[in-house]
Amino acid sequence: MDSGALLFKRPAVRVGHERQETTTARGIVLAMEAMNCRAAGISSRDLAGGIDLLRELDASSEGMRWLSMNIVGREDSEPLFAPFITQRVGETTIAILGLTNDKISLHSNDYTIKPWQDALADVVKKAEKQSDMVILLSSYPDAINEQIARKAAGLDLIFSSGHRPVNQIPKVINNTLLAKTSDRGKYLGVLRINWTGTGIWGQDFMIRVRAEQNRLDRVNWQMGRMEKRIDPDKLKEEKRYQKLLISKEEITAQIHSLKEEKTNKLTNEPSSFNNQFIALKSSVPQNKQVQKIVDQTTQTVNELNRKKVRSSPKKQSALNSMAGWKKCAECHQDQTAFWQNTSHAKAFKTLEKVNQQFNEECLVCHVTLPWYEPKRVRAEKLLHQLPEKLNNVGCESCHGPSMAHSNDPENTLPAQPTEATCTGCHNSEHDDNLVFSEKVERIRCPDSDI
Ligand code: HEC
Ligand code: HEC
Ligand code: HEC
Ligand code: HEC
């Protein structure tokens, strides 16, 4: 299952990118289905393509349901998505519930989101009747999820999405386990649960017993000190001692009832868990079926962008500060000959080979740009205006824009690259093993004689 914030990078689709972003969203759903995802919560980043798109995806999916108990019609108050589903896993029936943050905008007057206080209790009651374990997928921020855990009875787990900080170590609040994994597929959260059907989390139960035992130890110690100092006959009249005696009885009863609760409710032990975050780095092997879906989706996006590039007019831009490698070659033959033998010179061809040469997400690092800030590059639409001579990781990717130097070499010198020049592209997501001192030797241009 996934707690949501799956389909879009932002709460609203960028103008002019609607087809590209919804194509990607459809691809993500197919990939999630191939990975056997049965249920997803709904957050603002799943609704960016409009509620109708999400309803269509929900209706056309075979195995995966989008869940929300509180997105409802404004008129009839009827939920638009299933509030919950049940899944049989071995001997256990699990109910998975969806709850959407009511502070997000639906961009529509026909629907509205009820606050959790108005929706949760009834749905949990229904779900509890049909299941052994109740899991809530929530798109509320942490503070509200904690409030929900404190106030709502019957929830065993809350998985949340779309809010920082990410990769949260699970914690137990009021016998509800809260957990969260990083967003946008950077990590996989694995929770191994030993479910004993008691509705009590081991850690929580143990903490309660231990806390009571600590209190008892303190009381015993205080009583012991008084017993040493005061005559046994007078001791009974001491108010403080009597108070301690009462505390002792209360605590002992409390521990007894906790243990009783344990033996009555538990066939053997409280449920326990352990968790793990798996970083999905480029070195993690790909699943073939999922890879195929990802490839097909990115191909479609590439075709959409190919058409867009053809129809968009060219403008003057920051690219004018760039001379392109052919200009440099006029005066720097040795360095050019060397560079042509590195894969930087073929970086754009590499994208052509995998049919991704129009994909903006890829282009930023496989071409020559005046700077490597994806936001700024997109804002100035630089990727759609690149002349052929910049379709590679060229001289100016490392030495900076050098049109001025090319025109007046004696008076303006280009930059010499540092490690920071490389890490703009060789970041951890695309290059797991950048050791600068080693890699720079493989691409360092030879000395010149001019
Ligand atoms: C008209 C000839 C000419 C062109 C065109 C030219 N350069 Fe140069 N370049 C020179 C000369 C001459 C020097 C040596 C200047 C000096 O050391 O005073 C030089 C020096 C350099 C240096 C060394 C800087 C240093 O700090 O030692 C780099 C790097 C460089 N050029 C890169 C480029 C790049 C990249 C381009 C293309 C965008 C380019 N050059 C285009 C003539 C040229
Ligand atoms: C504009 C982005 C970009 C910058 C800046 C960049 N690289 Fe690269 N680098 C790439 C890409 C993309 C490839 C893979 C090209 C391919 O295989 O098509 C690559 C490949 C390499 C390779 C393999 C080369 C080979 O021929 O085997 C080395 C080594 C390397 N880069 C080192 C560096 C170093 C060191 C720096 C900084 C001085 C640097 N790169 C700066 C994007 C960049
Ligand atoms: C943040 C920069 C960056 C982005 C974005 C990027 N790449 Fe690369 N790519 C690199 C670097 C750096 C290398 C070289 C890695 C190395 O030397 O180990 C590389 C290498 C490659 C290679 C050749 C090596 C290999 O793994 O087979 C291919 C193919 C490739 N990239 C495709 C893509 C595609 C397709 C996209 C878009 C989905 C993309 N890249 C987006 C930086 C990037
Ligand atoms: C991947 C990064 C990278 C690319 C791409 C690159 N260079 Fe370099 N270049 C370097 C590094 C690193 C040095 C060595 C700098 C130093 O010694 O501090 C260097 C040095 C130079 C020098 C100075 C040599 C000297 O005499 O000291 C020149 C000139 C030069 N490069 C020109 C070019 C030209 C022309 C191109 C394109 C055809 C190019 N470079 C592409 C990284 C790059």
PDB file of N, CA and C in Angstrom, residues 140-230:
ATOM      1  N   TYR A 140      -2.769  13.918   6.325  1.00  0.00           N
ATOM      2  CA  TYR A 140      -2.625  15.017   7.288  1.00  0.00           C
ATOM      3  C   TYR A 140      -1.177  15.122   7.737  1.00  0.00           C
ATOM      4  N   PRO A 141      -0.752  16.298   8.221  1.00  0.00           N
ATOM      5  CA  PRO A 141       0.602  16.422   8.776  1.00  0.00           C
ATOM      6  C   PRO A 141       0.746  15.664  10.106  1.00  0.00           C
ATOM      7  N   ASP A 142       1.989  15.447  10.522  1.00  0.00           N
ATOM      8  CA  ASP A 142       2.295  14.628  11.704  1.00  0.00           C
ATOM      9  C   ASP A 142       1.493  15.014  12.943  1.00  0.00           C
ATOM     10  N   ALA A 143       1.439  16.327  13.235  1.00  0.00           N
ATOM     11  CA  ALA A 143       0.824  16.772  14.482  1.00  0.00           C
ATOM     12  C   ALA A 143      -0.635  16.314  14.542  1.00  0.00           C
ATOM     13  N   ILE A 144      -1.325  16.381  13.403  1.00  0.00           N
ATOM     14  CA  ILE A 144      -2.743  15.974  13.396  1.00  0.00           C
ATOM     15  C   ILE A 144      -2.861  14.455  13.469  1.00  0.00           C
ATOM     16  N   ASN A 145      -1.945  13.738  12.795  1.00  0.00           N
ATOM     17  CA  ASN A 145      -1.988  12.276  12.910  1.00  0.00           C
ATOM     18  C   ASN A 145      -1.814  11.835  14.362  1.00  0.00           C
ATOM     19  N   GLU A 146      -0.961  12.569  15.090  1.00  0.00           N
ATOM     20  CA  GLU A 146      -0.756  12.219  16.497  1.00  0.00           C
ATOM     21  C   GLU A 146      -2.016  12.497  17.315  1.00  0.00           C
ATOM     22  N   GLN A 147      -2.669  13.607  16.970  1.00  0.00           N
ATOM     23  CA  GLN A 147      -3.935  13.938  17.626  1.00  0.00           C
ATOM     24  C   GLN A 147      -4.976  12.845  17.333  1.00  0.00           C
ATOM     25  N   ILE A 148      -5.005  12.392  16.073  1.00  0.00           N
ATOM     26  CA  ILE A 148      -5.943  11.328  15.678  1.00  0.00           C
ATOM     27  C   ILE A 148      -5.659  10.071  16.492  1.00  0.00           C
ATOM     28  N   ALA A 149      -4.361   9.734  16.628  1.00  0.00           N
ATOM     29  CA  ALA A 149      -3.992   8.531  17.383  1.00  0.00           C
ATOM     30  C   ALA A 149      -4.462   8.642  18.834  1.00  0.00           C
ATOM     31  N   ARG A 150      -4.369   9.858  19.384  1.00  0.00           N
ATOM     32  CA  ARG A 150      -4.772  10.043  20.780  1.00  0.00           C
ATOM     33  C   ARG A 150      -6.279   9.966  20.952  1.00  0.00           C
ATOM     34  N   LYS A 151      -7.025  10.535  19.974  1.00  0.00           N
ATOM     35  CA  LYS A 151      -8.472  10.675  20.149  1.00  0.00           C
ATOM     36  C   LYS A 151      -9.284   9.510  19.602  1.00  0.00           C
ATOM     37  N   ALA A 152      -8.816   8.901  18.481  1.00  0.00           N
ATOM     38  CA  ALA A 152      -9.656   7.900  17.820  1.00  0.00           C
ATOM     39  C   ALA A 152      -9.300   6.512  18.318  1.00  0.00           C
ATOM     40  N   ALA A 153     -10.319   5.758  18.746  1.00  0.00           N
ATOM     41  CA  ALA A 153     -10.077   4.388  19.199  1.00  0.00           C
ATOM     42  C   ALA A 153     -10.126   3.452  17.999  1.00  0.00           C
ATOM     43  N   GLY A 154      -9.421   2.334  18.107  1.00  0.00           N
ATOM     44  CA  GLY A 154      -9.576   1.276  17.111  1.00  0.00           C
ATOM     45  C   GLY A 154      -8.572   1.275  15.975  1.00  0.00           C
ATOM     46  N   LEU A 155      -7.711   2.314  15.891  1.00  0.00           N
ATOM     47  CA  LEU A 155      -6.715   2.336  14.812  1.00  0.00           C
ATOM     48  C   LEU A 155      -5.455   1.615  15.275  1.00  0.00           C
ATOM     49  N   ASP A 156      -4.974   0.663  14.468  1.00  0.00           N
ATOM     50  CA  ASP A 156      -3.744  -0.046  14.829  1.00  0.00           C
ATOM     51  C   ASP A 156      -2.509   0.617  14.231  1.00  0.00           C
ATOM     52  N   LEU A 157      -2.655   1.144  13.017  1.00  0.00           N
ATOM     53  CA  LEU A 157      -1.510   1.768  12.343  1.00  0.00           C
ATOM     54  C   LEU A 157      -1.950   3.010  11.594  1.00  0.00           C
ATOM     55  N   ILE A 158      -1.067   4.025  11.546  1.00  0.00           N
ATOM     56  CA  ILE A 158      -1.296   5.166  10.657  1.00  0.00           C
ATOM     57  C   ILE A 158      -0.062   5.329   9.786  1.00  0.00           C
ATOM     58  N   PHE A 159      -0.245   5.248   8.466  1.00  0.00           N
ATOM     59  CA  PHE A 159       0.830   5.586   7.535  1.00  0.00           C
ATOM     60  C   PHE A 159       0.492   6.935   6.935  1.00  0.00           C
ATOM     61  N   SER A 160       1.478   7.854   6.881  1.00  0.00           N
ATOM     62  CA  SER A 160       1.151   9.173   6.354  1.00  0.00           C
ATOM     63  C   SER A 160       2.054   9.517   5.183  1.00  0.00           C
ATOM     64  N   SER A 161       1.696  10.612   4.500  1.00  0.00           N
ATOM     65  CA  SER A 161       2.405  10.928   3.260  1.00  0.00           C
ATOM     66  C   SER A 161       2.514  12.425   3.054  1.00  0.00           C
ATOM     67  N   GLY A 162       3.484  12.815   2.262  1.00  0.00           N
ATOM     68  CA  GLY A 162       3.506  14.157   1.709  1.00  0.00           C
ATOM     69  C   GLY A 162       3.938  15.260   2.660  1.00  0.00           C
ATOM     70  N   HIS A 163       4.383  14.943   3.873  1.00  0.00           N
ATOM     71  CA  HIS A 163       4.821  16.004   4.785  1.00  0.00           C
ATOM     72  C   HIS A 163       6.202  15.688   5.333  1.00  0.00           C
ATOM     73  N   ARG A 164       6.978  16.737   5.528  1.00  0.00           N
ATOM     74  CA  ARG A 164       8.303  16.542   6.121  1.00  0.00           C
ATOM     75  C   ARG A 164       8.188  16.540   7.633  1.00  0.00           C
ATOM     76  N   PRO A 165       9.146  16.034   8.433  1.00  0.00           N
ATOM     77  CA  PRO A 165      10.308  15.297   7.951  1.00  0.00           C
ATOM     78  C   PRO A 165       9.924  13.895   7.491  1.00  0.00           C
ATOM     79  N   VAL A 166      10.728  13.340   6.586  1.00  0.00           N
ATOM     80  CA  VAL A 166      10.409  12.023   6.048  1.00  0.00           C
ATOM     81  C   VAL A 166      11.215  10.941   6.776  1.00  0.00           C
ATOM     82  N   ASN A 167      10.981   9.691   6.394  1.00  0.00           N
ATOM     83  CA  ASN A 167      11.620   8.535   7.044  1.00  0.00           C
ATOM     84  C   ASN A 167      11.535   8.615   8.565  1.00  0.00           C
ATOM     85  N   GLN A 168      10.328   8.518   9.053  1.00  0.00           N
ATOM     86  CA  GLN A 168      10.093   8.617  10.484  1.00  0.00           C
ATOM     87  C   GLN A 168      10.122   7.230  11.117  1.00  0.00           C
ATOM     88  N   ILE A 169      10.933   7.083  12.143  1.00  0.00           N
ATOM     89  CA  ILE A 169      10.973   5.806  12.873  1.00  0.00           C
ATOM     90  C   ILE A 169       9.605   5.613  13.530  1.00  0.00           C
ATOM     91  N   PRO A 170       9.018   4.448  13.374  1.00  0.00           N
ATOM     92  CA  PRO A 170       7.666   4.255  13.914  1.00  0.00           C
ATOM     93  C   PRO A 170       7.591   4.549  15.411  1.00  0.00           C
ATOM     94  N   LYS A 171       6.480   5.174  15.813  1.00  0.00           N
ATOM     95  CA  LYS A 171       6.292   5.370  17.255  1.00  0.00           C
ATOM     96  C   LYS A 171       4.868   5.010  17.649  1.00  0.00           C
ATOM     97  N   VAL A 172       4.722   4.619  18.913  1.00  0.00           N
ATOM     98  CA  VAL A 172       3.407   4.191  19.390  1.00  0.00           C
ATOM     99  C   VAL A 172       2.785   5.307  20.212  1.00  0.00           C
ATOM    100  N   ILE A 173       1.575   5.692  19.826  1.00  0.00           N
ATOM    101  CA  ILE A 173       0.816   6.656  20.616  1.00  0.00           C
ATOM    102  C   ILE A 173      -0.546   6.034  20.872  1.00  0.00           C
ATOM    103  N   ASN A 174      -0.888   5.883  22.138  1.00  0.00           N
ATOM    104  CA  ASN A 174      -2.200   5.351  22.501  1.00  0.00           C
ATOM    105  C   ASN A 174      -2.516   4.064  21.737  1.00  0.00           C
ATOM    106  N   ASN A 175      -1.538   3.170  21.700  1.00  0.00           N
ATOM    107  CA  ASN A 175      -1.701   1.881  21.027  1.00  0.00           C
ATOM    108  C   ASN A 175      -1.931   1.964  19.527  1.00  0.00           C
ATOM    109  N   THR A 176      -1.531   3.091  18.925  1.00  0.00           N
ATOM    110  CA  THR A 176      -1.544   3.200  17.469  1.00  0.00           C
ATOM    111  C   THR A 176      -0.099   3.409  17.027  1.00  0.00           C
ATOM    112  N   LEU A 177       0.296   2.665  16.010  1.00  0.00           N
ATOM    113  CA  LEU A 177       1.673   2.782  15.527  1.00  0.00           C
ATOM    114  C   LEU A 177       1.691   3.752  14.349  1.00  0.00           C
ATOM    115  N   LEU A 178       2.514   4.831  14.445  1.00  0.00           N
ATOM    116  CA  LEU A 178       2.591   5.817  13.367  1.00  0.00           C
ATOM    117  C   LEU A 178       3.904   5.640  12.616  1.00  0.00           C
ATOM    118  N   ALA A 179       3.835   5.586  11.273  1.00  0.00           N
ATOM    119  CA  ALA A 179       5.059   5.395  10.495  1.00  0.00           C
ATOM    120  C   ALA A 179       4.983   6.177   9.192  1.00  0.00           C
ATOM    121  N   LYS A 180       6.174   6.501   8.656  1.00  0.00           N
ATOM    122  CA  LYS A 180       6.213   7.317   7.442  1.00  0.00           C
ATOM    123  C   LYS A 180       7.537   7.079   6.717  1.00  0.00           C
ATOM    124  N   THR A 181       7.458   7.029   5.393  1.00  0.00           N
ATOM    125  CA  THR A 181       8.662   6.840   4.578  1.00  0.00           C
ATOM    126  C   THR A 181       8.848   8.057   3.690  1.00  0.00           C
ATOM    127  N   SER A 182      10.066   8.241   3.225  1.00  0.00           N
ATOM    128  CA  SER A 182      10.403   9.354   2.338  1.00  0.00           C
ATOM    129  C   SER A 182       9.474   9.413   1.131  1.00  0.00           C
ATOM    130  N   ASP A 183       9.324  10.615   0.555  1.00  0.00           N
ATOM    131  CA  ASP A 183       8.411  10.770  -0.575  1.00  0.00           C
ATOM    132  C   ASP A 183       9.101  10.493  -1.913  1.00  0.00           C
ATOM    133  N   ARG A 184       8.301  10.453  -2.945  1.00  0.00           N
ATOM    134  CA  ARG A 184       8.743  10.321  -4.328  1.00  0.00           C
ATOM    135  C   ARG A 184       9.697   9.154  -4.584  1.00  0.00           C
ATOM    136  N   GLY A 185       9.388   8.033  -3.956  1.00  0.00           N
ATOM    137  CA  GLY A 185      10.075   6.797  -4.288  1.00  0.00           C
ATOM    138  C   GLY A 185      11.551   6.769  -3.969  1.00  0.00           C
ATOM    139  N   LYS A 186      12.024   7.641  -3.093  1.00  0.00           N
ATOM    140  CA  LYS A 186      13.446   7.625  -2.770  1.00  0.00           C
ATOM    141  C   LYS A 186      13.787   6.493  -1.796  1.00  0.00           C
ATOM    142  N   TYR A 187      12.811   6.116  -0.993  1.00  0.00           N
ATOM    143  CA  TYR A 187      13.014   5.030  -0.036  1.00  0.00           C
ATOM    144  C   TYR A 187      11.804   4.106  -0.041  1.00  0.00           C
ATOM    145  N   LEU A 188      12.056   2.868   0.351  1.00  0.00           N
ATOM    146  CA  LEU A 188      10.976   1.934   0.566  1.00  0.00           C
ATOM    147  C   LEU A 188      10.924   1.688   2.068  1.00  0.00           C
ATOM    148  N   GLY A 189       9.737   1.739   2.640  1.00  0.00           N
ATOM    149  CA  GLY A 189       9.619   1.450   4.066  1.00  0.00           C
ATOM    150  C   GLY A 189       9.171   0.007   4.242  1.00  0.00           C
ATOM    151  N   VAL A 190       9.911  -0.752   5.037  1.00  0.00           N
ATOM    152  CA  VAL A 190       9.526  -2.140   5.300  1.00  0.00           C
ATOM    153  C   VAL A 190       9.214  -2.275   6.782  1.00  0.00           C
ATOM    154  N   LEU A 191       8.003  -2.724   7.086  1.00  0.00           N
ATOM    155  CA  LEU A 191       7.590  -2.890   8.475  1.00  0.00           C
ATOM    156  C   LEU A 191       7.250  -4.362   8.656  1.00  0.00           C
ATOM    157  N   ARG A 192       8.036  -5.048   9.487  1.00  0.00           N
ATOM    158  CA  ARG A 192       7.725  -6.460   9.762  1.00  0.00           C
ATOM    159  C   ARG A 192       6.935  -6.509  11.061  1.00  0.00           C
ATOM    160  N   ILE A 193       5.729  -7.070  10.964  1.00  0.00           N
ATOM    161  CA  ILE A 193       4.844  -7.068  12.134  1.00  0.00           C
ATOM    162  C   ILE A 193       4.577  -8.487  12.592  1.00  0.00           C
ATOM    163  N   ASN A 194       4.748  -8.704  13.873  1.00  0.00           N
ATOM    164  CA  ASN A 194       4.309  -9.964  14.453  1.00  0.00           C
ATOM    165  C   ASN A 194       2.965  -9.681  15.120  1.00  0.00           C
ATOM    166  N   TRP A 195       1.900  -9.989  14.398  1.00  0.00           N
ATOM    167  CA  TRP A 195       0.552  -9.576  14.818  1.00  0.00           C
ATOM    168  C   TRP A 195      -0.088 -10.664  15.659  1.00  0.00           C
ATOM    169  N   THR A 196      -0.418 -10.341  16.903  1.00  0.00           N
ATOM    170  CA  THR A 196      -0.997 -11.360  17.773  1.00  0.00           C
ATOM    171  C   THR A 196      -2.488 -11.128  17.977  1.00  0.00           C
ATOM    172  N   GLY A 197      -3.015 -10.098  17.323  1.00  0.00           N
ATOM    173  CA  GLY A 197      -4.452  -9.889  17.361  1.00  0.00           C
ATOM    174  C   GLY A 197      -4.963  -9.318  18.670  1.00  0.00           C
ATOM    175  N   THR A 198      -4.075  -8.732  19.450  1.00  0.00           N
ATOM    176  CA  THR A 198      -4.486  -8.249  20.763  1.00  0.00           C
ATOM    177  C   THR A 198      -4.839  -6.772  20.756  1.00  0.00           C
ATOM    178  N   GLY A 199      -4.494  -6.098  19.693  1.00  0.00           N
ATOM    179  CA  GLY A 199      -4.724  -4.656  19.665  1.00  0.00           C
ATOM    180  C   GLY A 199      -3.764  -3.895  20.555  1.00  0.00           C
ATOM    181  N   ILE A 200      -2.722  -4.558  21.022  1.00  0.00           N
ATOM    182  CA  ILE A 200      -1.734  -3.889  21.874  1.00  0.00           C
ATOM    183  C   ILE A 200      -0.357  -4.049  21.252  1.00  0.00           C
ATOM    184  N   TRP A 201       0.368  -2.942  21.176  1.00  0.00           N
ATOM    185  CA  TRP A 201       1.732  -3.023  20.658  1.00  0.00           C
ATOM    186  C   TRP A 201       2.670  -3.319  21.809  1.00  0.00           C
ATOM    187  N   GLY A 202       3.536  -4.314  21.595  1.00  0.00           N
ATOM    188  CA  GLY A 202       4.430  -4.795  22.645  1.00  0.00           C
ATOM    189  C   GLY A 202       5.183  -3.679  23.323  1.00  0.00           C
ATOM    190  N   GLN A 203       5.790  -2.836  22.535  1.00  0.00           N
ATOM    191  CA  GLN A 203       6.597  -1.774  23.102  1.00  0.00           C
ATOM    192  C   GLN A 203       5.772  -0.935  24.086  1.00  0.00           C
ATOM    193  N   ASP A 204       4.571  -0.624  23.677  1.00  0.00           N
ATOM    194  CA  ASP A 204       3.696   0.212  24.478  1.00  0.00           C
ATOM    195  C   ASP A 204       3.354  -0.481  25.804  1.00  0.00           C
ATOM    196  N   PHE A 205       2.973  -1.743  25.733  1.00  0.00           N
ATOM    197  CA  PHE A 205       2.591  -2.515  26.904  1.00  0.00           C
ATOM    198  C   PHE A 205       3.765  -2.619  27.883  1.00  0.00           C
ATOM    199  N   MET A 206       4.931  -2.950  27.332  1.00  0.00           N
ATOM    200  CA  MET A 206       6.119  -3.089  28.173  1.00  0.00           C
ATOM    201  C   MET A 206       6.447  -1.776  28.872  1.00  0.00           C
ATOM    202  N   ILE A 207       6.300  -0.669  28.121  1.00  0.00           N
ATOM    203  CA  ILE A 207       6.621   0.632  28.715  1.00  0.00           C
ATOM    204  C   ILE A 207       5.691   0.929  29.882  1.00  0.00           C
ATOM    205  N   ARG A 208       4.423   0.578  29.687  1.00  0.00           N
ATOM    206  CA  ARG A 208       3.460   0.850  30.772  1.00  0.00           C
ATOM    207  C   ARG A 208       3.803   0.041  32.021  1.00  0.00           C
ATOM    208  N   VAL A 209       4.102  -1.232  31.841  1.00  0.00           N
ATOM    209  CA  VAL A 209       4.433  -2.075  32.997  1.00  0.00           C
ATOM    210  C   VAL A 209       5.714  -1.563  33.657  1.00  0.00           C
ATOM    211  N   ARG A 210       6.696  -1.244  32.805  1.00  0.00           N
ATOM    212  CA  ARG A 210       7.974  -0.803  33.356  1.00  0.00           C
ATOM    213  C   ARG A 210       7.814   0.506  34.146  1.00  0.00           C
ATOM    214  N   ALA A 211       6.995   1.410  33.637  1.00  0.00           N
ATOM    215  CA  ALA A 211       6.788   2.690  34.318  1.00  0.00           C
ATOM    216  C   ALA A 211       6.170   2.470  35.693  1.00  0.00           C
ATOM    217  N   GLU A 212       5.194   1.557  35.754  1.00  0.00           N
ATOM    218  CA  GLU A 212       4.552   1.272  37.041  1.00  0.00           C
ATOM    219  C   GLU A 212       5.546   0.639  38.005  1.00  0.00           C
ATOM    220  N   GLN A 213       6.392  -0.237  37.478  1.00  0.00           N
ATOM    221  CA  GLN A 213       7.364  -0.895  38.337  1.00  0.00           C
ATOM    222  C   GLN A 213       8.382   0.113  38.900  1.00  0.00           C
ATOM    223  N   ASN A 214       8.754   1.078  38.065  1.00  0.00           N
ATOM    224  CA  ASN A 214       9.664   2.127  38.544  1.00  0.00           C
ATOM    225  C   ASN A 214       9.040   2.918  39.684  1.00  0.00           C
ATOM    226  N   ARG A 215       7.751   3.248  39.536  1.00  0.00           N
ATOM    227  CA  ARG A 215       7.054   3.991  40.598  1.00  0.00           C
ATOM    228  C   ARG A 215       7.044   3.168  41.887  1.00  0.00           C
ATOM    229  N   LEU A 216       6.785   1.882  41.730  1.00  0.00           N
ATOM    230  CA  LEU A 216       6.714   0.991  42.890  1.00  0.00           C
ATOM    231  C   LEU A 216       8.073   0.940  43.605  1.00  0.00           C
ATOM    232  N   ASP A 217       9.142   0.860  42.805  1.00  0.00           N
ATOM    233  CA  ASP A 217      10.484   0.827  43.397  1.00  0.00           C
ATOM    234  C   ASP A 217      10.729   2.064  44.254  1.00  0.00           C
ATOM    235  N   ARG A 218      10.335   3.227  43.702  1.00  0.00           N
ATOM    236  CA  ARG A 218      10.555   4.479  44.441  1.00  0.00           C
ATOM    237  C   ARG A 218       9.788   4.482  45.766  1.00  0.00           C
ATOM    238  N   VAL A 219       8.524   4.040  45.707  1.00  0.00           N
ATOM    239  CA  VAL A 219       7.692   4.005  46.921  1.00  0.00           C
ATOM    240  C   VAL A 219       8.301   3.053  47.956  1.00  0.00           C
ATOM    241  N   ASN A 220       8.724   1.885  47.499  1.00  0.00           N
ATOM    242  CA  ASN A 220       9.332   0.910  48.410  1.00  0.00           C
ATOM    243  C   ASN A 220      10.580   1.476  49.082  1.00  0.00           C
ATOM    244  N   TRP A 221      11.358   2.201  48.283  1.00  0.00           N
ATOM    245  CA  TRP A 221      12.598   2.765  48.804  1.00  0.00           C
ATOM    246  C   TRP A 221      12.301   3.796  49.892  1.00  0.00           C
ATOM    247  N   GLN A 222      11.303   4.668  49.624  1.00  0.00           N
ATOM    248  CA  GLN A 222      10.919   5.694  50.613  1.00  0.00           C
ATOM    249  C   GLN A 222      10.380   5.051  51.880  1.00  0.00           C
ATOM    250  N   MET A 223       9.562   4.007  51.722  1.00  0.00           N
ATOM    251  CA  MET A 223       9.009   3.319  52.888  1.00  0.00           C
ATOM    252  C   MET A 223      10.120   2.658  53.695  1.00  0.00           C
ATOM    253  N   GLY A 224      11.065   2.054  52.982  1.00  0.00           N
ATOM    254  CA  GLY A 224      12.190   1.393  53.633  1.00  0.00           C
ATOM    255  C   GLY A 224      12.974   2.356  54.501  1.00  0.00           C
ATOM    256  N   ARG A 225      13.187   3.567  53.968  1.00  0.00           N
ATOM    257  CA  ARG A 225      13.937   4.569  54.736  1.00  0.00           C
ATOM    258  C   ARG A 225      13.197   4.947  56.015  1.00  0.00           C
ATOM    259  N   MET A 226      11.886   5.117  55.917  1.00  0.00           N
ATOM    260  CA  MET A 226      11.088   5.483  57.098  1.00  0.00           C
ATOM    261  C   MET A 226      11.097   4.347  58.115  1.00  0.00           C
ATOM    262  N   GLU A 227      11.014   3.117  57.598  1.00  0.00           N
ATOM    263  CA  GLU A 227      10.984   1.956  58.499  1.00  0.00           C
ATOM    264  C   GLU A 227      12.260   1.863  59.330  1.00  0.00           C
ATOM    265  N   LYS A 228      13.375   2.281  58.707  1.00  0.00           N
ATOM    266  CA  LYS A 228      14.643   2.236  59.430  1.00  0.00           C
ATOM    267  C   LYS A 228      14.689   3.271  60.545  1.00  0.00           C
ATOM    268  N   ARG A 229      14.126   4.452  60.265  1.00  0.00           N
ATOM    269  CA  ARG A 229      14.274   5.577  61.183  1.00  0.00           C
ATOM    270  C   ARG A 229      13.248   5.555  62.312  1.00  0.00           C
ATOM    271  N   ILE A 230      12.039   5.056  62.024  1.00  0.00           N
ATOM    272  CA  ILE A 230      10.923   5.257  62.953  1.00  0.00           C
ATOM    273  C   ILE A 230      10.485   3.941  63.602  1.00  0.00           C
TER     274      ILE A 230
END
